[in-house]
Amino acid sequence: MSPAVSLTGASMTRFGEREGRLVGLLTEAAADCLADAAVDPAAVDHLYVAESGGSYDGPQGLATAVAGELGLAPAHAACVEQTSAAGAAGVYSAVRAVRTGEADCALVVGGEKLTHASTAAATDRISAVAHPAAYRHGVTIPAFAGMAARRYLDRFDAPREALAAVAVKNHRHGLANPKAHLREEVAVADVLESPVVADPLRLYDFCPLSDGAAAVLVTSASWADERAGGGDDERVRLAGIAGATGAHVAHERDDLTRMGAVERVGDAALERAGVDRGEVDVLEVHDMFSILEPLQLEGLGVAERGSGWRLAAEGTSARDGRLPVNTSGGLKSKGHPIAASGVAQLVELYDQLTDRAGRRQVPASTGLACNVGGFGNCAIVTVLTADG
């Protein structure tokens, strides 16, 4: 029987425009995470550094560089790349190491330094995740999001204001997050009047380019009981995790409004966790574009097909609603340092499940995070439950 897995510490830097290099941001988040868990660096068996593959900051050998800065030798150190799902992929690698007994204590940190690059350069690198055949014809990731949004609105007779409501909600949530990149309230009119990026999506339907890093400590529950500081109220159980890929080429997808990879991993992660959808109290989903939030909620089965747009429009997914979504502000407000995002989702859920989310706090004992690569090219879902 595989050992139970815990998150025993979590931390993130402030997201936004940051000075310095990526190694410094990664080291800051990782050191704060170890301090949060009251764990000495010498106790770390494995280090996983998530990277998106964009090489935005230039340096190579990030894993050994971070290990050196933290004094982790002789810990095993490796980078994990999976585009914008890299953060959760790093966590998945750590979970597998703990469950196989290769490690008792694995540190995961993901980060990105993006704001020093021009918007054009950063967008070009991000769009490289698209299949070359599609990219040659202008089907970038933002363009794909625009096509999916148009199809979704038309097919399900959803008002354009419903997507704007996603951005409005997540900005409102971000106001309560002191580490969020965009801490400003927006109105539906602001979203609808912002410049067109990929019709019908406009500038305020998109997340910002951000710098930042986030880290979590993944350990066996038995090791945490014996060695980590604090009691059960300071860690959570990583109850289930699963990953899958979807169609890479746009024209190979049967339905632009359906995220097959999310459907598969949502089912698998919940089954592995022994958790029913109705037991999920709070979710963090990958809202790089506003359309992605309802598509993921439908893929995860917490919203009926074609009705995911209603959750934000009707207040269901607000912090004080029946099913809070993106209490952190999501990628839309919190920011999207690409490889950090999947880890930062778990930092938010950790804070929620240990009752330390402050003004963002909601009643929660079970949380679910969905980290997506590209536009559903791959997905990883993680289910956390309160320990004790």
XYZ file of C-alpha atoms in Angstrom:
388
model
C 0.000 0.000 0.000
C 1.378 3.411 -0.972
C 2.204 5.747 1.917
C -0.135 8.667 2.589
C 1.177 11.959 1.233
C 1.003 15.325 2.980
C 1.696 18.934 2.144
C 3.551 20.200 5.190
C 4.403 23.711 4.059
C 3.564 26.217 1.332
C 4.669 29.677 0.287
C 4.684 32.065 -2.654
C 6.414 35.316 -3.445
C 4.545 38.438 -4.399
C 3.528 38.133 -8.059
C 3.958 41.061 -10.433
C 6.918 42.962 -11.772
C 9.941 41.857 -9.756
C 13.598 42.823 -9.801
C 16.419 40.299 -9.941
C 16.720 36.926 -11.655
C 14.566 33.820 -11.694
C 16.958 31.880 -9.453
C 16.444 34.499 -6.756
C 12.647 34.245 -6.951
C 12.762 30.446 -6.826
C 15.100 30.514 -3.848
C 12.910 33.040 -2.023
C 9.768 30.919 -2.366
C 11.566 27.660 -1.530
C 13.297 29.052 1.558
C 10.025 30.514 2.835
C 8.317 27.157 2.298
C 10.947 25.304 4.330
C 10.629 27.895 7.080
C 6.839 27.535 6.972
C 7.183 23.797 7.534
C 9.961 24.229 10.130
C 12.110 21.817 8.097
C 15.879 22.081 7.793
C 17.217 22.107 4.211
C 19.360 19.077 5.049
C 16.178 17.023 5.440
C 15.139 17.481 1.789
C 15.625 14.308 -0.273
C 14.422 15.584 -3.667
C 14.057 19.013 -5.258
C 11.843 19.546 -8.299
C 11.997 22.873 -10.123
C 9.093 23.465 -12.496
C 9.887 25.330 -15.696
C 7.682 26.163 -18.655
C 10.322 25.631 -21.326
C 10.310 29.246 -22.449
C 13.830 30.153 -21.235
C 12.561 33.673 -20.599
C 15.306 34.462 -18.109
C 18.132 32.664 -19.869
C 19.838 30.503 -17.209
C 20.256 26.760 -17.526
C 20.711 24.275 -14.698
C 18.016 25.872 -12.537
C 17.573 22.845 -10.289
C 21.218 22.610 -9.238
C 21.439 26.399 -8.930
C 18.476 26.509 -6.531
C 19.799 23.499 -4.627
C 23.107 25.297 -4.217
C 21.452 28.500 -2.995
C 19.434 26.578 -0.403
C 22.227 24.243 0.698
C 20.309 21.095 -0.229
C 23.269 18.906 -1.244
C 23.324 15.954 -1.645
C 19.591 15.987 -2.486
C 18.523 14.827 -5.937
C 17.549 17.887 -8.016
C 15.775 18.000 -11.378
C 13.734 20.323 -13.568
C 10.240 19.387 -14.759
C 8.877 20.989 -17.945
C 5.253 20.855 -19.056
C 4.455 24.326 -20.390
C 1.864 26.062 -18.197
C 1.080 22.812 -16.368
C 4.698 22.541 -15.209
C 3.899 23.514 -11.614
C 1.480 20.651 -11.058
C 3.764 18.325 -13.036
C 6.527 19.080 -10.538
C 4.176 18.231 -7.683
C 3.166 15.014 -9.441
C 6.848 14.021 -9.696
C 7.304 14.692 -5.978
C 4.209 12.670 -5.075
C 5.426 9.707 -7.101
C 8.836 9.865 -5.413
C 7.228 9.851 -1.971
C 4.757 7.102 -2.790
C 7.476 4.811 -4.159
C 9.624 5.382 -1.099
C 12.421 7.122 -3.009
C 11.931 10.248 -0.912
C 10.329 11.148 2.398
C 10.636 14.889 1.860
C 10.420 16.530 -1.582
C 10.495 20.264 -2.212
C 8.702 21.620 -5.308
C 9.199 25.160 -6.559
C 8.062 26.769 -9.789
C 8.586 30.268 -11.083
C 9.002 32.575 -14.010
C 10.611 35.903 -14.852
C 8.528 37.391 -17.665
C 8.128 41.148 -17.323
C 11.628 41.981 -18.559
C 10.697 40.634 -21.999
C 8.557 42.581 -24.461
C 4.925 41.520 -24.731
C 5.547 40.454 -28.329
C 8.550 38.304 -27.400
C 6.842 36.692 -24.410
C 3.645 36.045 -26.370
C 5.618 34.452 -29.210
C 7.379 32.077 -26.832
C 4.159 31.212 -25.025
C 2.404 30.550 -28.330
C 5.151 28.111 -29.324
C 3.205 25.477 -27.382
C 0.757 25.431 -30.306
C 1.333 22.808 -32.995
C 3.537 24.232 -35.790
C 0.899 23.414 -38.405
C -1.669 25.469 -36.525
C 0.779 28.232 -35.610
C 1.675 28.805 -39.277
C -1.980 29.639 -39.900
C -2.216 32.048 -36.981
C -3.819 29.637 -34.503
C -1.929 30.798 -31.439
C -3.152 29.924 -27.947
C -4.979 33.288 -27.584
C -6.519 32.815 -31.047
C -7.675 29.326 -30.077
C -9.227 30.783 -26.920
C -11.112 33.319 -29.023
C -12.468 30.616 -31.354
C -13.515 28.445 -28.404
C -15.191 31.402 -26.690
C -17.153 32.332 -29.828
C -18.299 28.739 -30.316
C -19.252 28.416 -26.637
C -21.272 31.634 -26.509
C -23.134 30.766 -29.700
C -23.729 27.104 -28.944
C -25.023 27.560 -25.404
C -26.722 30.931 -25.898
C -24.539 32.454 -23.183
C -24.349 36.255 -22.927
C -20.978 37.892 -23.543
C -21.347 39.492 -20.109
C -21.048 36.025 -18.538
C -17.373 35.751 -19.476
C -16.787 39.288 -18.259
C -18.301 38.198 -14.930
C -15.478 35.672 -14.532
C -12.876 38.438 -14.788
C -14.877 40.721 -12.463
C -15.176 37.976 -9.815
C -11.526 37.018 -9.894
C -10.373 40.629 -9.684
C -12.639 41.067 -6.658
C -11.096 37.985 -5.048
C -7.601 39.270 -5.832
C -8.233 42.438 -3.853
C -7.956 40.306 -0.707
C -4.682 38.678 -1.791
C -1.678 40.807 -0.777
C 0.564 38.827 -3.156
C -1.618 39.227 -6.255
C -0.299 41.040 -9.323
C -3.470 42.980 -10.211
C -5.178 44.167 -7.048
C -7.830 46.321 -8.631
C -11.561 45.976 -9.069
C -13.039 45.951 -12.568
C -16.614 46.145 -13.801
C -18.325 44.232 -16.596
C -18.253 47.406 -18.685
C -14.471 47.670 -18.218
C -14.022 44.170 -19.620
C -16.370 44.694 -22.562
C -14.816 48.031 -23.484
C -11.172 46.918 -23.261
C -9.214 46.368 -26.525
C -10.008 43.287 -28.611
C -7.291 40.608 -28.484
C -8.970 37.562 -30.040
C -12.636 38.250 -30.753
C -14.805 37.946 -28.708
C -12.134 38.017 -25.990
C -10.724 41.367 -24.940
C -7.722 42.488 -22.937
C -9.437 42.101 -19.560
C -10.338 38.504 -20.409
C -6.618 37.666 -20.290
C -4.257 37.222 -17.354
C -1.159 39.436 -17.061
C 2.449 38.455 -17.711
C 3.967 38.153 -14.243
C 7.161 37.413 -12.335
C 7.058 35.257 -9.220
C 7.523 31.835 -7.666
C 5.656 29.401 -5.417
C 6.698 26.330 -3.444
C 5.189 23.412 -1.541
C 6.768 20.677 0.585
C 5.535 17.178 -0.261
C 6.241 14.526 2.378
C 5.086 11.149 3.537
C 2.517 11.551 6.288
C 4.550 9.339 8.604
C 7.675 11.465 8.099
C 5.647 14.593 8.801
C 4.328 13.062 12.004
C 7.850 12.306 13.189
C 9.873 15.286 11.999
C 7.968 18.295 10.658
C 7.114 21.141 13.002
C 3.536 21.929 13.969
C 0.481 19.757 14.422
C -2.107 18.319 12.053
C -3.704 21.724 11.614
C -0.556 22.876 9.795
C -0.583 20.319 7.008
C -3.036 18.822 4.586
C -3.405 15.454 2.899
C -2.674 15.216 -0.808
C -5.453 12.740 -1.388
C -5.326 12.322 -5.158
C -3.526 13.536 -8.266
C -3.784 12.597 -11.940
C -2.551 13.904 -15.278
C -3.428 13.395 -18.941
C -2.847 14.864 -22.374
C -5.414 16.089 -24.889
C -5.322 16.666 -28.637
C -2.369 18.859 -29.574
C -3.614 19.936 -32.997
C -6.689 22.184 -33.084
C -8.351 20.474 -36.054
C -8.094 17.077 -34.319
C -10.459 18.157 -31.556
C -14.028 16.961 -31.924
C -15.381 19.870 -29.902
C -13.649 23.192 -29.184
C -15.864 23.686 -26.133
C -14.939 20.436 -24.424
C -11.738 19.784 -22.451
C -11.225 16.046 -22.707
C -8.003 15.991 -20.699
C -9.699 17.822 -17.819
C -12.613 15.384 -17.848
C -10.280 12.387 -17.645
C -8.007 13.704 -14.918
C -10.864 15.098 -12.856
C -12.498 11.675 -12.738
C -9.199 9.930 -11.982
C -8.014 12.319 -9.251
C -11.353 12.262 -7.430
C -11.501 8.466 -7.613
C -7.954 8.133 -6.279
C -8.790 10.556 -3.480
C -12.000 8.728 -2.600
C -13.805 12.069 -2.845
C -17.170 12.808 -4.435
C -17.586 15.982 -6.499
C -20.214 17.165 -4.072
C -17.633 17.141 -1.280
C -15.361 19.701 -2.966
C -15.609 23.007 -1.085
C -13.216 25.268 -3.018
C -11.489 25.140 -6.404
C -8.529 26.785 -8.086
C -8.714 26.521 -11.883
C -6.443 27.738 -14.650
C -8.144 30.927 -15.893
C -5.424 32.157 -18.250
C -8.409 33.317 -20.330
C -11.901 33.921 -18.936
C -13.396 31.182 -21.137
C -11.170 28.564 -19.500
C -12.907 28.832 -16.131
C -16.379 27.656 -17.251
C -14.866 25.053 -19.577
C -12.883 23.524 -16.709
C -15.815 23.622 -14.298
C -17.831 21.666 -16.841
C -14.948 19.289 -17.533
C -14.574 18.636 -13.821
C -18.288 17.870 -13.558
C -19.100 20.548 -10.985
C -21.199 22.403 -13.576
C -23.594 20.996 -16.147
C -22.475 20.961 -19.770
C -23.110 24.376 -21.293
C -23.946 26.028 -17.972
C -20.504 26.664 -16.479
C -20.865 30.345 -17.408
C -23.730 30.673 -14.930
C -21.553 30.116 -11.839
C -19.811 33.483 -12.055
C -22.785 35.324 -13.557
C -25.097 34.167 -10.751
C -22.602 34.468 -7.884
C -22.285 30.735 -7.225
C -18.483 30.790 -7.635
C -17.940 33.966 -5.613
C -16.074 33.761 -2.318
C -19.398 33.888 -0.451
C -21.158 31.622 -2.954
C -22.039 27.947 -2.775
C -18.854 26.835 -4.581
C -16.000 29.374 -4.380
C -13.669 29.301 -7.389
C -10.279 31.037 -7.527
C -10.362 32.635 -4.103
C -6.725 33.604 -4.741
C -7.813 35.852 -7.608
C -6.887 33.157 -10.105
C -4.374 33.682 -12.864
C -6.492 36.636 -13.962
C -5.764 38.749 -10.867
C -3.104 36.879 -8.902
C -0.944 36.675 -12.031
C 0.582 33.950 -14.166
C 4.335 33.367 -13.772
C 3.816 30.346 -15.975
C 5.607 27.522 -14.164
C 4.591 28.928 -10.770
C 0.846 28.824 -11.379
C 0.184 25.142 -10.711
C 2.139 25.323 -7.457
C 0.488 28.596 -6.436
C -2.924 26.969 -6.815
C -1.913 24.478 -4.114
C -0.508 27.249 -1.924
C -3.971 28.861 -1.953
C -5.740 25.589 -1.168
C -3.232 24.855 1.587
C -3.989 28.249 3.132
C -7.727 27.631 2.846
C -7.590 24.142 4.391
C -5.392 25.307 7.283
C -7.586 28.357 7.972
C -4.882 30.901 7.287
C -6.279 32.568 4.173
C -7.240 35.730 6.058
C -9.777 37.861 4.207
C -9.990 35.182 1.505
C -10.990 32.443 3.941
C -13.955 30.225 3.099
C -15.298 27.200 5.019
C -13.420 24.313 3.429
C -12.174 20.823 4.201
C -11.657 19.629 0.597
C -10.053 21.552 -2.253
C -9.378 20.800 -5.916
C -6.865 22.405 -8.286
C -6.834 22.094 -12.074
C -3.626 23.148 -13.857
C -3.796 23.220 -17.671
C -1.071 23.291 -20.302
C -1.781 25.257 -23.470
C -5.522 25.203 -24.153
C -6.164 21.780 -22.686
C -3.161 20.181 -24.420
C -2.565 18.585 -21.029
C -4.059 18.853 -17.567
C -3.286 17.822 -13.990
C -5.858 17.747 -11.187
C -4.924 17.591 -7.518
C -7.314 16.938 -4.618
C -6.397 18.081 -1.106
C -8.221 17.358 2.143
C -7.794 18.820 5.602
C -5.587 16.635 7.817
C -6.990 15.456 11.126
